[in-house]
Amino acid sequence: MRVGWREWVGLPELGVTRIQGKMDTGAKTSALHAVNLREEIRDGERSVRFDVPKTTSSSQGPQALVRVVDERTIRSSNGGTEIRPVIETRVQIGGGCWPIELTLTDRGQMGFRLLLGRQALRSRVLVDPGQAFICDPLD
């Protein structure tokens, strides 16, 4: 599937029907803006509860409770490092939907609430950096 450098993306398991996502081929991992992030133990497993962004604005959507599958040290674009929880969920772009891993962090000061890195894009999409919003929009 061919995609532009930014597309409308859905995260159906998190209740996000439409959010602008940046296809970030310079990043290995994907990242989602998550606020009010709190760790919990549910049924003996580590989980995180957080508020999910609605759009690229600062408004918040539903609250999610998701199992943590890993924890990673991520180097941000400003050179600092941060330990982030990793969750698994499904991403929807155009007519495609597949599982990805997302790190959770506060991206409130960033231009995009969702970055899709190489691991999420590999073998699924071809990014056309000269185009934006070329996939069918999500409703």
Short mmCIF file of N, CA, C and O in Angstrom, two decimals:
data_model
loop_
_atom_site.label_atom_id
_atom_site.label_comp_id
_atom_site.label_asym_id
_atom_site.label_seq_id
_atom_site.Cartn_x
_atom_site.Cartn_y
_atom_site.Cartn_z
N MET A 1 0.84 -1.17 0.00
CA MET A 1 0.00 0.00 0.00
C MET A 1 0.90 1.24 0.00
O MET A 1 1.87 1.30 0.74
N ARG A 2 0.56 2.23 -0.80
CA ARG A 2 1.30 3.48 -0.85
C ARG A 2 0.62 4.48 0.07
O ARG A 2 -0.60 4.63 0.04
N VAL A 3 1.43 5.16 0.90
CA VAL A 3 0.91 6.16 1.83
C VAL A 3 1.73 7.44 1.70
O VAL A 3 2.87 7.41 1.23
N GLY A 4 1.15 8.54 2.12
CA GLY A 4 1.86 9.81 2.16
C GLY A 4 2.64 9.94 3.46
O GLY A 4 2.55 9.08 4.34
N TRP A 5 3.38 11.02 3.61
CA TRP A 5 4.18 11.22 4.81
C TRP A 5 3.32 11.44 6.04
O TRP A 5 3.75 11.25 7.17
N ARG A 6 2.04 11.83 5.82
CA ARG A 6 1.07 11.86 6.92
C ARG A 6 -0.25 11.36 6.38
O ARG A 6 -0.58 11.57 5.21
N GLU A 7 -0.97 10.66 7.24
CA GLU A 7 -2.24 10.04 6.85
C GLU A 7 -3.19 10.05 8.03
O GLU A 7 -2.77 10.14 9.19
N TRP A 8 -4.49 9.89 7.74
CA TRP A 8 -5.47 9.65 8.79
C TRP A 8 -5.34 8.19 9.20
O TRP A 8 -5.32 7.30 8.35
N VAL A 9 -5.24 7.97 10.48
CA VAL A 9 -4.97 6.64 11.04
C VAL A 9 -6.03 6.33 12.09
O VAL A 9 -6.46 7.22 12.83
N GLY A 10 -6.41 5.08 12.17
CA GLY A 10 -7.31 4.63 13.23
C GLY A 10 -6.57 3.67 14.15
O GLY A 10 -5.67 2.93 13.72
N LEU A 11 -6.94 3.69 15.42
CA LEU A 11 -6.46 2.73 16.41
C LEU A 11 -7.71 2.12 17.05
O LEU A 11 -8.12 2.50 18.14
N PRO A 12 -8.38 1.21 16.32
CA PRO A 12 -9.70 0.74 16.74
C PRO A 12 -9.76 0.12 18.13
O PRO A 12 -10.75 0.30 18.84
N GLU A 13 -8.73 -0.58 18.54
CA GLU A 13 -8.76 -1.21 19.87
C GLU A 13 -8.65 -0.20 21.00
O GLU A 13 -8.95 -0.51 22.14
N LEU A 14 -8.20 1.02 20.67
CA LEU A 14 -8.09 2.08 21.67
C LEU A 14 -9.25 3.07 21.57
O LEU A 14 -9.28 4.08 22.28
N GLY A 15 -10.18 2.83 20.66
CA GLY A 15 -11.32 3.72 20.50
C GLY A 15 -11.02 4.96 19.69
O GLY A 15 -11.80 5.91 19.69
N VAL A 16 -9.90 4.97 18.98
CA VAL A 16 -9.52 6.12 18.16
C VAL A 16 -9.93 5.82 16.72
O VAL A 16 -9.35 4.95 16.08
N THR A 17 -10.92 6.55 16.22
CA THR A 17 -11.39 6.31 14.86
C THR A 17 -10.61 7.11 13.83
O THR A 17 -10.54 6.73 12.67
N ARG A 18 -9.99 8.23 14.27
CA ARG A 18 -9.30 9.08 13.29
C ARG A 18 -8.33 10.02 14.00
O ARG A 18 -8.73 10.84 14.82
N ILE A 19 -7.05 9.88 13.68
CA ILE A 19 -6.01 10.74 14.20
C ILE A 19 -4.95 10.91 13.12
O ILE A 19 -4.70 9.98 12.36
N GLN A 20 -4.36 12.10 13.04
CA GLN A 20 -3.29 12.30 12.06
C GLN A 20 -2.05 11.55 12.53
O GLN A 20 -1.63 11.72 13.66
N GLY A 21 -1.50 10.75 11.65
CA GLY A 21 -0.27 10.03 11.96
C GLY A 21 0.83 10.44 11.00
O GLY A 21 0.58 10.62 9.81
N LYS A 22 2.02 10.59 11.53
CA LYS A 22 3.19 10.90 10.70
C LYS A 22 3.95 9.60 10.45
O LYS A 22 4.27 8.87 11.40
N MET A 23 4.24 9.32 9.20
CA MET A 23 5.03 8.16 8.84
C MET A 23 6.49 8.56 9.03
O MET A 23 7.03 9.34 8.24
N ASP A 24 7.10 8.07 10.09
CA ASP A 24 8.43 8.52 10.49
C ASP A 24 9.45 7.43 10.22
O ASP A 24 9.78 6.63 11.10
N THR A 25 9.98 7.41 9.00
CA THR A 25 10.94 6.36 8.63
C THR A 25 12.29 6.56 9.31
O THR A 25 13.13 5.67 9.26
N GLY A 26 12.48 7.69 9.96
CA GLY A 26 13.71 7.93 10.71
C GLY A 26 13.65 7.35 12.11
O GLY A 26 14.67 7.28 12.80
N ALA A 27 12.47 6.91 12.53
CA ALA A 27 12.30 6.33 13.87
C ALA A 27 12.08 4.83 13.74
O ALA A 27 11.36 4.37 12.86
N LYS A 28 12.68 4.07 14.62
CA LYS A 28 12.48 2.62 14.61
C LYS A 28 11.13 2.26 15.22
O LYS A 28 10.39 1.45 14.67
N THR A 29 10.80 2.87 16.35
CA THR A 29 9.57 2.52 17.06
C THR A 29 8.50 3.57 16.85
O THR A 29 8.78 4.71 16.47
N SER A 30 7.28 3.21 17.11
CA SER A 30 6.13 4.10 17.00
C SER A 30 5.82 4.68 18.37
O SER A 30 6.12 4.06 19.40
N ALA A 31 5.20 5.85 18.38
CA ALA A 31 4.89 6.52 19.64
C ALA A 31 3.51 7.15 19.57
O ALA A 31 3.14 7.73 18.56
N LEU A 32 2.77 7.05 20.68
CA LEU A 32 1.45 7.64 20.81
C LEU A 32 1.44 8.58 22.00
O LEU A 32 1.97 8.26 23.06
N HIS A 33 0.81 9.73 21.81
CA HIS A 33 0.62 10.69 22.89
C HIS A 33 -0.33 10.08 23.92
O HIS A 33 -1.44 9.68 23.59
N ALA A 34 0.11 9.98 25.15
CA ALA A 34 -0.72 9.44 26.23
C ALA A 34 -0.56 10.34 27.44
O ALA A 34 0.56 10.60 27.87
N VAL A 35 -1.68 10.80 27.98
CA VAL A 35 -1.63 11.65 29.17
C VAL A 35 -2.32 10.92 30.32
O VAL A 35 -3.07 9.98 30.12
N ASN A 36 -2.03 11.39 31.52
CA ASN A 36 -2.55 10.75 32.74
C ASN A 36 -2.20 9.27 32.77
O ASN A 36 -3.01 8.43 33.14
N LEU A 37 -0.97 8.95 32.37
CA LEU A 37 -0.48 7.58 32.30
C LEU A 37 -0.27 7.03 33.71
O LEU A 37 0.46 7.62 34.50
N ARG A 38 -0.92 5.92 34.02
CA ARG A 38 -0.81 5.29 35.33
C ARG A 38 -0.64 3.79 35.16
O ARG A 38 -1.35 3.17 34.38
N GLU A 39 0.32 3.24 35.88
CA GLU A 39 0.52 1.79 35.84
C GLU A 39 -0.41 1.11 36.84
O GLU A 39 -0.69 1.64 37.90
N GLU A 40 -0.88 -0.09 36.47
CA GLU A 40 -1.74 -0.90 37.32
C GLU A 40 -1.34 -2.36 37.15
O GLU A 40 -0.77 -2.74 36.14
N ILE A 41 -1.69 -3.15 38.14
CA ILE A 41 -1.56 -4.61 38.02
C ILE A 41 -2.97 -5.16 37.89
O ILE A 41 -3.80 -4.96 38.76
N ARG A 42 -3.23 -5.82 36.77
CA ARG A 42 -4.54 -6.41 36.49
C ARG A 42 -4.36 -7.90 36.24
O ARG A 42 -3.62 -8.28 35.34
N ASP A 43 -5.04 -8.71 37.02
CA ASP A 43 -4.94 -10.17 36.87
C ASP A 43 -3.49 -10.63 36.86
O ASP A 43 -3.10 -11.50 36.08
N GLY A 44 -2.66 -10.00 37.69
CA GLY A 44 -1.26 -10.38 37.81
C GLY A 44 -0.36 -9.86 36.70
O GLY A 44 0.82 -10.18 36.67
N GLU A 45 -0.92 -9.08 35.78
CA GLU A 45 -0.13 -8.53 34.68
C GLU A 45 -0.04 -7.03 34.78
O GLU A 45 -0.98 -6.37 35.23
N ARG A 46 1.08 -6.50 34.31
CA ARG A 46 1.30 -5.07 34.31
C ARG A 46 0.49 -4.43 33.18
O ARG A 46 0.54 -4.86 32.03
N SER A 47 -0.27 -3.40 33.52
CA SER A 47 -1.09 -2.67 32.56
C SER A 47 -0.87 -1.18 32.74
O SER A 47 -0.33 -0.74 33.75
N VAL A 48 -1.32 -0.41 31.75
CA VAL A 48 -1.30 1.04 31.85
C VAL A 48 -2.69 1.57 31.51
O VAL A 48 -3.37 1.06 30.62
N ARG A 49 -3.08 2.57 32.26
CA ARG A 49 -4.33 3.30 31.98
C ARG A 49 -3.92 4.70 31.54
O ARG A 49 -3.05 5.31 32.15
N PHE A 50 -4.54 5.20 30.48
CA PHE A 50 -4.17 6.52 29.98
C PHE A 50 -5.32 7.10 29.17
O PHE A 50 -6.21 6.39 28.72
N ASP A 51 -5.27 8.42 29.01
CA ASP A 51 -6.22 9.12 28.16
C ASP A 51 -5.67 9.12 26.74
O ASP A 51 -4.51 9.43 26.52
N VAL A 52 -6.52 8.76 25.80
CA VAL A 52 -6.14 8.63 24.40
C VAL A 52 -6.49 9.94 23.68
O VAL A 52 -7.57 10.49 23.91
N PRO A 53 -5.61 10.44 22.81
CA PRO A 53 -5.93 11.67 22.08
C PRO A 53 -7.03 11.45 21.06
O PRO A 53 -7.13 10.39 20.47
N LYS A 54 -7.86 12.49 20.88
CA LYS A 54 -8.92 12.43 19.87
C LYS A 54 -8.37 12.75 18.49
O LYS A 54 -8.60 12.07 17.53
N THR A 55 -7.67 13.87 18.39
CA THR A 55 -7.17 14.35 17.11
C THR A 55 -5.79 14.95 17.34
O THR A 55 -5.17 14.71 18.36
N THR A 56 -5.37 15.83 16.45
CA THR A 56 -4.11 16.53 16.66
C THR A 56 -4.26 17.67 17.65
O THR A 56 -3.30 18.27 18.05
N SER A 57 -5.48 17.98 18.04
CA SER A 57 -5.69 19.04 19.03
C SER A 57 -5.39 18.49 20.42
O SER A 57 -5.09 17.32 20.61
N SER A 58 -5.51 19.34 21.41
CA SER A 58 -5.20 18.91 22.78
C SER A 58 -6.36 18.20 23.45
O SER A 58 -6.24 17.74 24.57
N SER A 59 -7.52 18.11 22.78
CA SER A 59 -8.67 17.44 23.39
C SER A 59 -8.39 15.95 23.56
O SER A 59 -7.64 15.35 22.80
N GLN A 60 -9.00 15.37 24.57
CA GLN A 60 -8.76 13.97 24.88
C GLN A 60 -9.97 13.12 24.51
O GLN A 60 -11.10 13.57 24.61
N GLY A 61 -9.71 11.91 24.11
CA GLY A 61 -10.74 10.96 23.75
C GLY A 61 -10.98 10.00 24.90
O GLY A 61 -10.89 10.37 26.07
N PRO A 62 -11.21 8.75 24.56
CA PRO A 62 -11.52 7.76 25.59
C PRO A 62 -10.31 7.41 26.45
O PRO A 62 -9.17 7.75 26.14
N GLN A 63 -10.61 6.76 27.56
CA GLN A 63 -9.55 6.26 28.43
C GLN A 63 -9.31 4.80 28.07
O GLN A 63 -10.25 4.06 27.78
N ALA A 64 -8.05 4.39 28.05
CA ALA A 64 -7.71 3.01 27.69
C ALA A 64 -7.02 2.33 28.86
O ALA A 64 -6.32 2.97 29.64
N LEU A 65 -7.22 1.04 28.95
CA LEU A 65 -6.50 0.18 29.89
C LEU A 65 -5.94 -0.96 29.05
O LEU A 65 -6.68 -1.74 28.47
N VAL A 66 -4.60 -1.02 28.95
CA VAL A 66 -3.95 -1.94 28.04
C VAL A 66 -2.79 -2.64 28.74
O VAL A 66 -2.07 -2.02 29.53
N ARG A 67 -2.59 -3.90 28.42
CA ARG A 67 -1.48 -4.68 28.98
C ARG A 67 -0.15 -4.17 28.42
O ARG A 67 -0.02 -3.89 27.23
N VAL A 68 0.83 -4.04 29.28
CA VAL A 68 2.18 -3.65 28.87
C VAL A 68 2.91 -4.91 28.41
O VAL A 68 2.96 -5.91 29.14
N VAL A 69 3.50 -4.87 27.20
CA VAL A 69 4.20 -6.03 26.66
C VAL A 69 5.71 -5.90 26.79
O VAL A 69 6.43 -6.89 26.67
N ASP A 70 6.19 -4.69 27.03
CA ASP A 70 7.63 -4.46 27.12
C ASP A 70 7.86 -3.07 27.69
O ASP A 70 6.91 -2.29 27.90
N GLU A 71 9.11 -2.77 27.88
CA GLU A 71 9.54 -1.44 28.31
C GLU A 71 10.81 -1.15 27.55
O GLU A 71 11.69 -2.01 27.46
N ARG A 72 10.92 0.05 26.96
CA ARG A 72 12.09 0.37 26.14
C ARG A 72 12.66 1.72 26.51
O ARG A 72 11.93 2.65 26.85
N THR A 73 13.98 1.81 26.38
CA THR A 73 14.64 3.10 26.51
C THR A 73 14.69 3.72 25.12
O THR A 73 15.24 3.14 24.19
N ILE A 74 14.08 4.90 24.99
CA ILE A 74 13.96 5.57 23.69
C ILE A 74 14.75 6.87 23.74
O ILE A 74 14.63 7.65 24.69
N ARG A 75 15.52 7.11 22.70
CA ARG A 75 16.23 8.38 22.56
C ARG A 75 15.36 9.30 21.72
O ARG A 75 15.03 8.98 20.57
N SER A 76 14.97 10.43 22.28
CA SER A 76 14.10 11.36 21.57
C SER A 76 14.89 12.23 20.61
O SER A 76 16.12 12.23 20.62
N SER A 77 14.17 13.00 19.82
CA SER A 77 14.81 13.86 18.81
C SER A 77 15.68 14.94 19.45
O SER A 77 16.59 15.45 18.81
N ASN A 78 15.42 15.28 20.72
CA ASN A 78 16.25 16.29 21.39
C ASN A 78 17.49 15.68 22.05
O ASN A 78 18.25 16.38 22.71
N GLY A 79 17.69 14.36 21.89
CA GLY A 79 18.87 13.70 22.41
C GLY A 79 18.71 13.06 23.78
O GLY A 79 19.55 12.28 24.20
N GLY A 80 17.63 13.38 24.49
CA GLY A 80 17.39 12.78 25.80
C GLY A 80 16.86 11.37 25.68
O GLY A 80 16.37 10.96 24.63
N THR A 81 16.97 10.61 26.78
CA THR A 81 16.42 9.26 26.79
C THR A 81 15.29 9.17 27.79
O THR A 81 15.24 9.91 28.77
N GLU A 82 14.38 8.24 27.52
CA GLU A 82 13.21 8.05 28.36
C GLU A 82 12.83 6.57 28.34
O GLU A 82 12.87 5.93 27.27
N ILE A 83 12.47 6.02 29.48
CA ILE A 83 11.97 4.65 29.54
C ILE A 83 10.46 4.72 29.35
O ILE A 83 9.77 5.41 30.08
N ARG A 84 9.99 4.01 28.32
CA ARG A 84 8.57 4.07 27.98
C ARG A 84 7.94 2.68 28.01
O ARG A 84 8.55 1.70 27.59
N PRO A 85 6.66 2.60 28.43
CA PRO A 85 5.93 1.34 28.31
C PRO A 85 5.59 1.09 26.85
O PRO A 85 5.39 2.03 26.06
N VAL A 86 5.53 -0.19 26.47
CA VAL A 86 5.18 -0.60 25.11
C VAL A 86 3.89 -1.41 25.18
O VAL A 86 3.77 -2.31 26.01
N ILE A 87 2.95 -1.08 24.29
CA ILE A 87 1.70 -1.84 24.19
C ILE A 87 1.57 -2.38 22.77
O ILE A 87 2.25 -1.91 21.86
N GLU A 88 0.70 -3.37 22.61
CA GLU A 88 0.35 -3.87 21.28
C GLU A 88 -1.08 -3.47 20.99
O GLU A 88 -1.94 -3.55 21.86
N THR A 89 -1.31 -3.01 19.76
CA THR A 89 -2.65 -2.67 19.31
C THR A 89 -2.68 -2.78 17.80
O THR A 89 -1.67 -3.10 17.18
N ARG A 90 -3.84 -2.54 17.21
CA ARG A 90 -3.97 -2.60 15.76
C ARG A 90 -4.03 -1.18 15.20
O ARG A 90 -4.62 -0.30 15.81
N VAL A 91 -3.40 -0.98 14.03
CA VAL A 91 -3.43 0.29 13.34
C VAL A 91 -4.20 0.10 12.04
O VAL A 91 -4.11 -0.95 11.40
N GLN A 92 -5.00 1.12 11.68
CA GLN A 92 -5.78 1.07 10.45
C GLN A 92 -5.39 2.27 9.59
O GLN A 92 -5.46 3.42 10.05
N ILE A 93 -4.95 2.00 8.37
CA ILE A 93 -4.64 3.04 7.40
C ILE A 93 -5.30 2.64 6.09
O ILE A 93 -5.04 1.54 5.58
N GLY A 94 -6.14 3.51 5.55
CA GLY A 94 -6.85 3.17 4.33
C GLY A 94 -7.62 1.87 4.54
O GLY A 94 -8.31 1.71 5.53
N GLY A 95 -7.44 0.91 3.65
CA GLY A 95 -8.14 -0.37 3.78
C GLY A 95 -7.37 -1.42 4.56
O GLY A 95 -7.84 -2.53 4.72
N GLY A 96 -6.18 -1.08 5.07
CA GLY A 96 -5.37 -2.06 5.79
C GLY A 96 -5.47 -1.92 7.30
O GLY A 96 -5.67 -0.82 7.82
N CYS A 97 -5.34 -3.02 7.99
CA CYS A 97 -5.36 -3.04 9.46
C CYS A 97 -4.42 -4.15 9.92
O CYS A 97 -4.54 -5.29 9.48
N TRP A 98 -3.45 -3.83 10.81
CA TRP A 98 -2.47 -4.81 11.25
C TRP A 98 -1.98 -4.48 12.66
O TRP A 98 -2.10 -3.35 13.11
N PRO A 99 -1.41 -5.47 13.35
CA PRO A 99 -0.91 -5.24 14.71
C PRO A 99 0.43 -4.49 14.70
O PRO A 99 1.26 -4.71 13.83
N ILE A 100 0.59 -3.60 15.68
CA ILE A 100 1.85 -2.86 15.85
C ILE A 100 2.15 -2.73 17.34
O ILE A 100 1.29 -2.97 18.18
N GLU A 101 3.37 -2.37 17.64
CA GLU A 101 3.76 -1.99 19.00
C GLU A 101 3.84 -0.47 19.04
O GLU A 101 4.31 0.16 18.10
N LEU A 102 3.37 0.11 20.15
CA LEU A 102 3.42 1.55 20.37
C LEU A 102 4.07 1.84 21.71
O LEU A 102 3.74 1.19 22.70
N THR A 103 4.98 2.80 21.74
CA THR A 103 5.45 3.31 23.02
C THR A 103 4.52 4.45 23.40
O THR A 103 3.94 5.13 22.55
N LEU A 104 4.35 4.64 24.71
CA LEU A 104 3.46 5.68 25.21
C LEU A 104 4.28 6.77 25.88
O LEU A 104 5.16 6.49 26.69
N THR A 105 3.99 8.03 25.52
CA THR A 105 4.72 9.16 26.07
C THR A 105 3.88 10.42 25.92
O THR A 105 2.90 10.44 25.17
N ASP A 106 4.27 11.47 26.62
CA ASP A 106 3.59 12.76 26.48
C ASP A 106 4.17 13.49 25.28
O ASP A 106 5.32 13.93 25.31
N ARG A 107 3.40 13.57 24.22
CA ARG A 107 3.80 14.27 23.00
C ARG A 107 3.05 15.59 22.87
O ARG A 107 2.86 16.10 21.77
N GLY A 108 2.60 16.15 23.99
CA GLY A 108 1.79 17.36 23.98
C GLY A 108 2.44 18.54 23.30
O GLY A 108 1.75 19.40 22.76
N GLN A 109 3.75 18.62 23.33
CA GLN A 109 4.45 19.74 22.70
C GLN A 109 4.89 19.43 21.27
O GLN A 109 5.53 20.26 20.63
N MET A 110 4.55 18.26 20.79
CA MET A 110 4.97 17.84 19.45
C MET A 110 3.86 18.10 18.43
O MET A 110 2.69 18.19 18.78
N GLY A 111 4.22 18.17 17.17
CA GLY A 111 3.26 18.46 16.11
C GLY A 111 2.30 17.33 15.82
O GLY A 111 1.18 17.56 15.37
N PHE A 112 2.72 16.09 16.06
CA PHE A 112 1.87 14.93 15.78
C PHE A 112 1.70 14.11 17.05
O PHE A 112 2.68 13.83 17.74
N ARG A 113 0.47 13.69 17.30
CA ARG A 113 0.18 12.86 18.48
C ARG A 113 0.53 11.40 18.24
O ARG A 113 0.62 10.62 19.16
N LEU A 114 0.75 11.03 16.97
CA LEU A 114 1.07 9.65 16.62
C LEU A 114 2.19 9.63 15.59
O LEU A 114 2.10 10.29 14.55
N LEU A 115 3.25 8.89 15.91
CA LEU A 115 4.32 8.63 14.95
C LEU A 115 4.31 7.14 14.65
O LEU A 115 4.26 6.33 15.57
N LEU A 116 4.39 6.79 13.38
CA LEU A 116 4.51 5.38 13.00
C LEU A 116 5.92 5.17 12.49
O LEU A 116 6.31 5.74 11.46
N GLY A 117 6.71 4.38 13.19
CA GLY A 117 8.10 4.12 12.85
C GLY A 117 8.26 2.96 11.89
O GLY A 117 7.28 2.32 11.46
N ARG A 118 9.51 2.66 11.58
CA ARG A 118 9.82 1.63 10.58
C ARG A 118 9.25 0.26 10.92
O ARG A 118 8.80 -0.46 10.04
N GLN A 119 9.28 -0.12 12.21
CA GLN A 119 8.76 -1.45 12.56
C GLN A 119 7.28 -1.59 12.22
O GLN A 119 6.84 -2.65 11.81
N ALA A 120 6.50 -0.53 12.39
CA ALA A 120 5.07 -0.58 12.09
C ALA A 120 4.79 -0.54 10.59
O ALA A 120 3.78 -1.07 10.14
N LEU A 121 5.69 0.08 9.85
CA LEU A 121 5.48 0.27 8.41
C LEU A 121 6.08 -0.83 7.55
O LEU A 121 5.59 -1.09 6.44
N ARG A 122 7.12 -1.50 8.05
CA ARG A 122 7.89 -2.48 7.29
C ARG A 122 6.99 -3.55 6.68
O ARG A 122 6.12 -4.11 7.35
N SER A 123 7.21 -3.83 5.42
CA SER A 123 6.51 -4.87 4.65
C SER A 123 5.02 -4.61 4.50
O SER A 123 4.29 -5.49 4.04
N ARG A 124 4.57 -3.42 4.87
CA ARG A 124 3.15 -3.09 4.76
C ARG A 124 2.89 -1.91 3.83
O ARG A 124 1.89 -1.90 3.13
N VAL A 125 3.77 -0.90 3.92
CA VAL A 125 3.51 0.32 3.17
C VAL A 125 4.78 0.83 2.50
O VAL A 125 5.90 0.52 2.92
N LEU A 126 4.57 1.64 1.47
CA LEU A 126 5.64 2.38 0.81
C LEU A 126 5.29 3.85 1.02
O LEU A 126 4.21 4.30 0.62
N VAL A 127 6.19 4.59 1.67
CA VAL A 127 5.93 5.98 1.99
C VAL A 127 6.39 6.88 0.85
O VAL A 127 7.54 6.83 0.43
N ASP A 128 5.46 7.70 0.34
CA ASP A 128 5.77 8.70 -0.67
C ASP A 128 5.93 10.03 0.07
O ASP A 128 4.94 10.65 0.47
N PRO A 129 7.17 10.49 0.29
CA PRO A 129 7.39 11.69 1.10
C PRO A 129 6.90 12.98 0.46
O PRO A 129 6.78 14.00 1.13
N GLY A 130 6.56 12.94 -0.83
CA GLY A 130 6.05 14.12 -1.51
C GLY A 130 4.54 14.24 -1.47
O GLY A 130 3.97 15.18 -2.01
N GLN A 131 3.88 13.29 -0.82
CA GLN A 131 2.41 13.27 -0.78
C GLN A 131 1.92 13.21 0.67
O GLN A 131 2.63 12.73 1.55
N ALA A 132 0.70 13.66 0.87
CA ALA A 132 0.04 13.55 2.18
C ALA A 132 -1.43 13.21 1.96
O ALA A 132 -2.03 13.63 0.96
N PHE A 133 -1.99 12.43 2.85
CA PHE A 133 -3.41 12.06 2.83
C PHE A 133 -3.84 11.46 1.49
O PHE A 133 -4.79 11.92 0.87
N ILE A 134 -3.11 10.44 1.04
CA ILE A 134 -3.46 9.81 -0.25
C ILE A 134 -4.30 8.54 -0.07
O ILE A 134 -4.87 8.06 -1.02
N CYS A 135 -4.41 8.05 1.16
CA CYS A 135 -5.25 6.88 1.42
C CYS A 135 -6.70 7.33 1.63
O CYS A 135 -6.96 8.49 1.93
N ASP A 136 -7.62 6.39 1.48
CA ASP A 136 -9.02 6.70 1.75
C ASP A 136 -9.13 7.19 3.20
O ASP A 136 -8.60 6.54 4.12
N PRO A 137 -9.82 8.32 3.41
CA PRO A 137 -9.95 8.82 4.79
C PRO A 137 -10.82 7.89 5.62
O PRO A 137 -11.71 7.21 5.08
N LEU A 138 -10.54 7.86 6.90
CA LEU A 138 -11.32 7.03 7.82
C LEU A 138 -12.52 7.83 8.30
O LEU A 138 -12.45 9.02 8.49
N ASP A 139 -13.64 7.15 8.49
CA ASP A 139 -14.83 7.83 9.01
C ASP A 139 -14.94 7.65 10.49
O ASP A 139 -14.48 6.75 11.08
#
